[in-house]
Every structure is written in structure tokens, then in C-alpha cells.
Amino acid sequence: GDLGTHGGEVLLAGRRPLEAAILRTSERTRSYASRQRTWFRAEPDIHWLPPGPASVEAALGLARPFVGV
């Protein structure tokens, strides 16, 4: 797929123009993220936190038991 370095290799080899490489990489990244969300939704121990500074303490609190702090 074009996720990761392959998209850059295709671009540098001249097999895909810049605009097409950007579009393809963006599409593949969104698809990958969608598959991750689907997988994580099925995991009962996942704790979803809203983005932003207020979630930092909550995330640290959830992580502490796993890192022994």
C-alpha cells in the first residue's frame, strides 16, 4: 500500500505525480485510521478521551497502573 514509505518511493521514481501521491496517501491513511477505530471499538478495555489538555491527567491516571508509577 501507499501508507508509509511506499508512496514516497513511487513519487521519487516518477511513477506518480505529487498531487496524486498526496491524494493516494491521504486516502490510505484515512482508510487505515478507520480500520483502527473499528478494531478499537471492539476492545472492551479501551478508554476514549477527548483531545486536549484536560485529558492529559486522565490519560496519565489510566497509564500509571501499567507502568508502575
PDB file of N, CA, C and O in Angstrom, residues 35-68:
ATOM      1  N   ARG A  35     -10.029   1.571   9.936  1.00  0.00           N
ATOM      2  CA  ARG A  35      -9.886   0.174  10.369  1.00  0.00           C
ATOM      3  C   ARG A  35      -9.447   0.103  11.825  1.00  0.00           C
ATOM      4  O   ARG A  35      -9.909  -0.750  12.586  1.00  0.00           O
ATOM      5  N   GLN A  36      -8.564   1.009  12.239  1.00  0.00           N
ATOM      6  CA  GLN A  36      -8.135   1.030  13.637  1.00  0.00           C
ATOM      7  C   GLN A  36      -9.309   1.354  14.562  1.00  0.00           C
ATOM      8  O   GLN A  36      -9.475   0.723  15.597  1.00  0.00           O
ATOM      9  N   ARG A  37     -10.117   2.351  14.186  1.00  0.00           N
ATOM     10  CA  ARG A  37     -11.279   2.702  15.014  1.00  0.00           C
ATOM     11  C   ARG A  37     -12.223   1.512  15.141  1.00  0.00           C
ATOM     12  O   ARG A  37     -12.746   1.244  16.221  1.00  0.00           O
ATOM     13  N   THR A  38     -12.451   0.812  14.042  1.00  0.00           N
ATOM     14  CA  THR A  38     -13.322  -0.361  14.074  1.00  0.00           C
ATOM     15  C   THR A  38     -12.754  -1.401  15.028  1.00  0.00           C
ATOM     16  O   THR A  38     -13.478  -1.977  15.848  1.00  0.00           O
ATOM     17  N   TRP A  39     -11.466  -1.659  14.941  1.00  0.00           N
ATOM     18  CA  TRP A  39     -10.834  -2.649  15.808  1.00  0.00           C
ATOM     19  C   TRP A  39     -10.907  -2.219  17.270  1.00  0.00           C
ATOM     20  O   TRP A  39     -11.271  -3.014  18.137  1.00  0.00           O
ATOM     21  N   PHE A  40     -10.590  -0.952  17.553  1.00  0.00           N
ATOM     22  CA  PHE A  40     -10.601  -0.470  18.934  1.00  0.00           C
ATOM     23  C   PHE A  40     -12.002  -0.472  19.541  1.00  0.00           C
ATOM     24  O   PHE A  40     -12.151  -0.702  20.737  1.00  0.00           O
ATOM     25  N   ARG A  41     -13.029  -0.217  18.739  1.00  0.00           N
ATOM     26  CA  ARG A  41     -14.391  -0.237  19.278  1.00  0.00           C
ATOM     27  C   ARG A  41     -14.758  -1.606  19.850  1.00  0.00           C
ATOM     28  O   ARG A  41     -15.558  -1.693  20.768  1.00  0.00           O
ATOM     29  N   ALA A  42     -14.179  -2.649  19.311  1.00  0.00           N
ATOM     30  CA  ALA A  42     -14.470  -3.997  19.782  1.00  0.00           C
ATOM     31  C   ALA A  42     -13.686  -4.364  21.043  1.00  0.00           C
ATOM     32  O   ALA A  42     -13.953  -5.389  21.656  1.00  0.00           O
ATOM     33  N   GLU A  43     -12.742  -3.541  21.430  1.00  0.00           N
ATOM     34  CA  GLU A  43     -11.930  -3.812  22.610  1.00  0.00           C
ATOM     35  C   GLU A  43     -12.591  -3.214  23.852  1.00  0.00           C
ATOM     36  O   GLU A  43     -12.721  -1.999  23.964  1.00  0.00           O
ATOM     37  N   PRO A  44     -13.005  -4.047  24.809  1.00  0.00           N
ATOM     38  CA  PRO A  44     -13.743  -3.537  25.967  1.00  0.00           C
ATOM     39  C   PRO A  44     -12.922  -2.670  26.914  1.00  0.00           C
ATOM     40  O   PRO A  44     -13.483  -1.863  27.653  1.00  0.00           O
ATOM     41  N   ASP A  45     -11.604  -2.815  26.928  1.00  0.00           N
ATOM     42  CA  ASP A  45     -10.779  -2.064  27.885  1.00  0.00           C
ATOM     43  C   ASP A  45     -10.221  -0.763  27.333  1.00  0.00           C
ATOM     44  O   ASP A  45      -9.387  -0.130  27.966  1.00  0.00           O
ATOM     45  N   ILE A  46     -10.662  -0.339  26.167  1.00  0.00           N
ATOM     46  CA  ILE A  46     -10.198   0.923  25.592  1.00  0.00           C
ATOM     47  C   ILE A  46     -10.950   2.075  26.251  1.00  0.00           C
ATOM     48  O   ILE A  46     -12.168   2.038  26.405  1.00  0.00           O
ATOM     49  N   HIS A  47     -10.221   3.082  26.680  1.00  0.00           N
ATOM     50  CA  HIS A  47     -10.817   4.280  27.288  1.00  0.00           C
ATOM     51  C   HIS A  47     -10.632   5.435  26.319  1.00  0.00           C
ATOM     52  O   HIS A  47      -9.508   5.872  26.077  1.00  0.00           O
ATOM     53  N   TRP A  48     -11.719   5.935  25.774  1.00  0.00           N
ATOM     54  CA  TRP A  48     -11.660   7.051  24.827  1.00  0.00           C
ATOM     55  C   TRP A  48     -11.633   8.357  25.595  1.00  0.00           C
ATOM     56  O   TRP A  48     -12.439   8.578  26.497  1.00  0.00           O
ATOM     57  N   LEU A  49     -10.715   9.226  25.244  1.00  0.00           N
ATOM     58  CA  LEU A  49     -10.593  10.538  25.875  1.00  0.00           C
ATOM     59  C   LEU A  49     -10.699  11.607  24.798  1.00  0.00           C
ATOM     60  O   LEU A  49     -10.165  11.439  23.706  1.00  0.00           O
ATOM     61  N   PRO A  50     -11.356  12.717  25.118  1.00  0.00           N
ATOM     62  CA  PRO A  50     -11.426  13.796  24.133  1.00  0.00           C
ATOM     63  C   PRO A  50     -10.048  14.432  23.969  1.00  0.00           C
ATOM     64  O   PRO A  50      -9.246  14.434  24.906  1.00  0.00           O
ATOM     65  N   PRO A  51      -9.751  14.956  22.790  1.00  0.00           N
ATOM     66  CA  PRO A  51      -8.453  15.604  22.600  1.00  0.00           C
ATOM     67  C   PRO A  51      -8.363  16.886  23.417  1.00  0.00           C
ATOM     68  O   PRO A  51      -9.374  17.521  23.696  1.00  0.00           O
ATOM     69  N   GLY A  52      -7.182  17.230  23.815  1.00  0.00           N
ATOM     70  CA  GLY A  52      -6.976  18.489  24.510  1.00  0.00           C
ATOM     71  C   GLY A  52      -6.247  18.317  25.822  1.00  0.00           C
ATOM     72  O   GLY A  52      -6.092  17.209  26.336  1.00  0.00           O
ATOM     73  N   PRO A  53      -5.808  19.417  26.379  1.00  0.00           N
ATOM     74  CA  PRO A  53      -5.000  19.391  27.601  1.00  0.00           C
ATOM     75  C   PRO A  53      -5.721  18.775  28.802  1.00  0.00           C
ATOM     76  O   PRO A  53      -5.089  18.172  29.658  1.00  0.00           O
ATOM     77  N   ALA A  54      -7.033  18.907  28.868  1.00  0.00           N
ATOM     78  CA  ALA A  54      -7.774  18.382  30.016  1.00  0.00           C
ATOM     79  C   ALA A  54      -7.681  16.860  30.104  1.00  0.00           C
ATOM     80  O   ALA A  54      -7.842  16.290  31.180  1.00  0.00           O
ATOM     81  N   SER A  55      -7.408  16.203  29.023  1.00  0.00           N
ATOM     82  CA  SER A  55      -7.352  14.742  29.006  1.00  0.00           C
ATOM     83  C   SER A  55      -5.992  14.190  29.411  1.00  0.00           C
ATOM     84  O   SER A  55      -5.865  12.991  29.648  1.00  0.00           O
ATOM     85  N   VAL A  56      -5.001  15.049  29.541  1.00  0.00           N
ATOM     86  CA  VAL A  56      -3.655  14.574  29.860  1.00  0.00           C
ATOM     87  C   VAL A  56      -3.638  13.876  31.211  1.00  0.00           C
ATOM     88  O   VAL A  56      -3.118  12.766  31.348  1.00  0.00           O
ATOM     89  N   GLU A  57      -4.202  14.496  32.221  1.00  0.00           N
ATOM     90  CA  GLU A  57      -4.217  13.888  33.558  1.00  0.00           C
ATOM     91  C   GLU A  57      -5.000  12.590  33.569  1.00  0.00           C
ATOM     92  O   GLU A  57      -4.596  11.612  34.196  1.00  0.00           O
ATOM     93  N   ALA A  58      -6.118  12.551  32.863  1.00  0.00           N
ATOM     94  CA  ALA A  58      -6.907  11.322  32.783  1.00  0.00           C
ATOM     95  C   ALA A  58      -6.101  10.216  32.116  1.00  0.00           C
ATOM     96  O   ALA A  58      -6.103   9.066  32.568  1.00  0.00           O
ATOM     97  N   ALA A  59      -5.403  10.546  31.044  1.00  0.00           N
ATOM     98  CA  ALA A  59      -4.581   9.552  30.342  1.00  0.00           C
ATOM     99  C   ALA A  59      -3.453   9.052  31.242  1.00  0.00           C
ATOM    100  O   ALA A  59      -3.179   7.846  31.299  1.00  0.00           O
ATOM    101  N   LEU A  60      -2.817   9.961  31.968  1.00  0.00           N
ATOM    102  CA  LEU A  60      -1.752   9.557  32.880  1.00  0.00           C
ATOM    103  C   LEU A  60      -2.292   8.656  33.986  1.00  0.00           C
ATOM    104  O   LEU A  60      -1.663   7.668  34.367  1.00  0.00           O
ATOM    105  N   GLY A  61      -3.468   8.989  34.486  1.00  0.00           N
ATOM    106  CA  GLY A  61      -4.084   8.160  35.520  1.00  0.00           C
ATOM    107  C   GLY A  61      -4.382   6.756  35.028  1.00  0.00           C
ATOM    108  O   GLY A  61      -4.225   5.773  35.761  1.00  0.00           O
ATOM    109  N   LEU A  62      -4.809   6.635  33.784  1.00  0.00           N
ATOM    110  CA  LEU A  62      -5.083   5.320  33.212  1.00  0.00           C
ATOM    111  C   LEU A  62      -3.795   4.542  32.935  1.00  0.00           C
ATOM    112  O   LEU A  62      -3.776   3.310  33.027  1.00  0.00           O
ATOM    113  N   ALA A  63      -2.722   5.246  32.615  1.00  0.00           N
ATOM    114  CA  ALA A  63      -1.471   4.587  32.257  1.00  0.00           C
ATOM    115  C   ALA A  63      -0.643   4.176  33.472  1.00  0.00           C
ATOM    116  O   ALA A  63       0.099   3.187  33.407  1.00  0.00           O
ATOM    117  N   ARG A  64      -0.772   4.885  34.571  1.00  0.00           N
ATOM    118  CA  ARG A  64       0.093   4.631  35.741  1.00  0.00           C
ATOM    119  C   ARG A  64       0.083   3.170  36.202  1.00  0.00           C
ATOM    120  O   ARG A  64       1.149   2.614  36.480  1.00  0.00           O
ATOM    121  N   PRO A  65      -1.062   2.507  36.295  1.00  0.00           N
ATOM    122  CA  PRO A  65      -1.027   1.107  36.741  1.00  0.00           C
ATOM    123  C   PRO A  65      -0.218   0.196  35.816  1.00  0.00           C
ATOM    124  O   PRO A  65       0.304  -0.834  36.248  1.00  0.00           O
ATOM    125  N   PHE A  66      -0.098   0.554  34.561  1.00  0.00           N
ATOM    126  CA  PHE A  66       0.608  -0.286  33.604  1.00  0.00           C
ATOM    127  C   PHE A  66       2.114  -0.030  33.597  1.00  0.00           C
ATOM    128  O   PHE A  66       2.880  -0.890  33.175  1.00  0.00           O
ATOM    129  N   VAL A  67       2.533   1.131  34.056  1.00  0.00           N
ATOM    130  CA  VAL A  67       3.954   1.457  34.035  1.00  0.00           C
ATOM    131  C   VAL A  67       4.567   1.470  35.435  1.00  0.00           C
ATOM    132  O   VAL A  67       5.744   1.734  35.583  1.00  0.00           O
ATOM    133  N   GLY A  68       3.757   1.179  36.435  1.00  0.00           N
ATOM    134  CA  GLY A  68       4.269   1.070  37.786  1.00  0.00           C
ATOM    135  C   GLY A  68       4.655   2.375  38.432  1.00  0.00           C
ATOM    136  O   GLY A  68       5.538   2.413  39.267  1.00  0.00           O
TER     137      GLY A  68
END
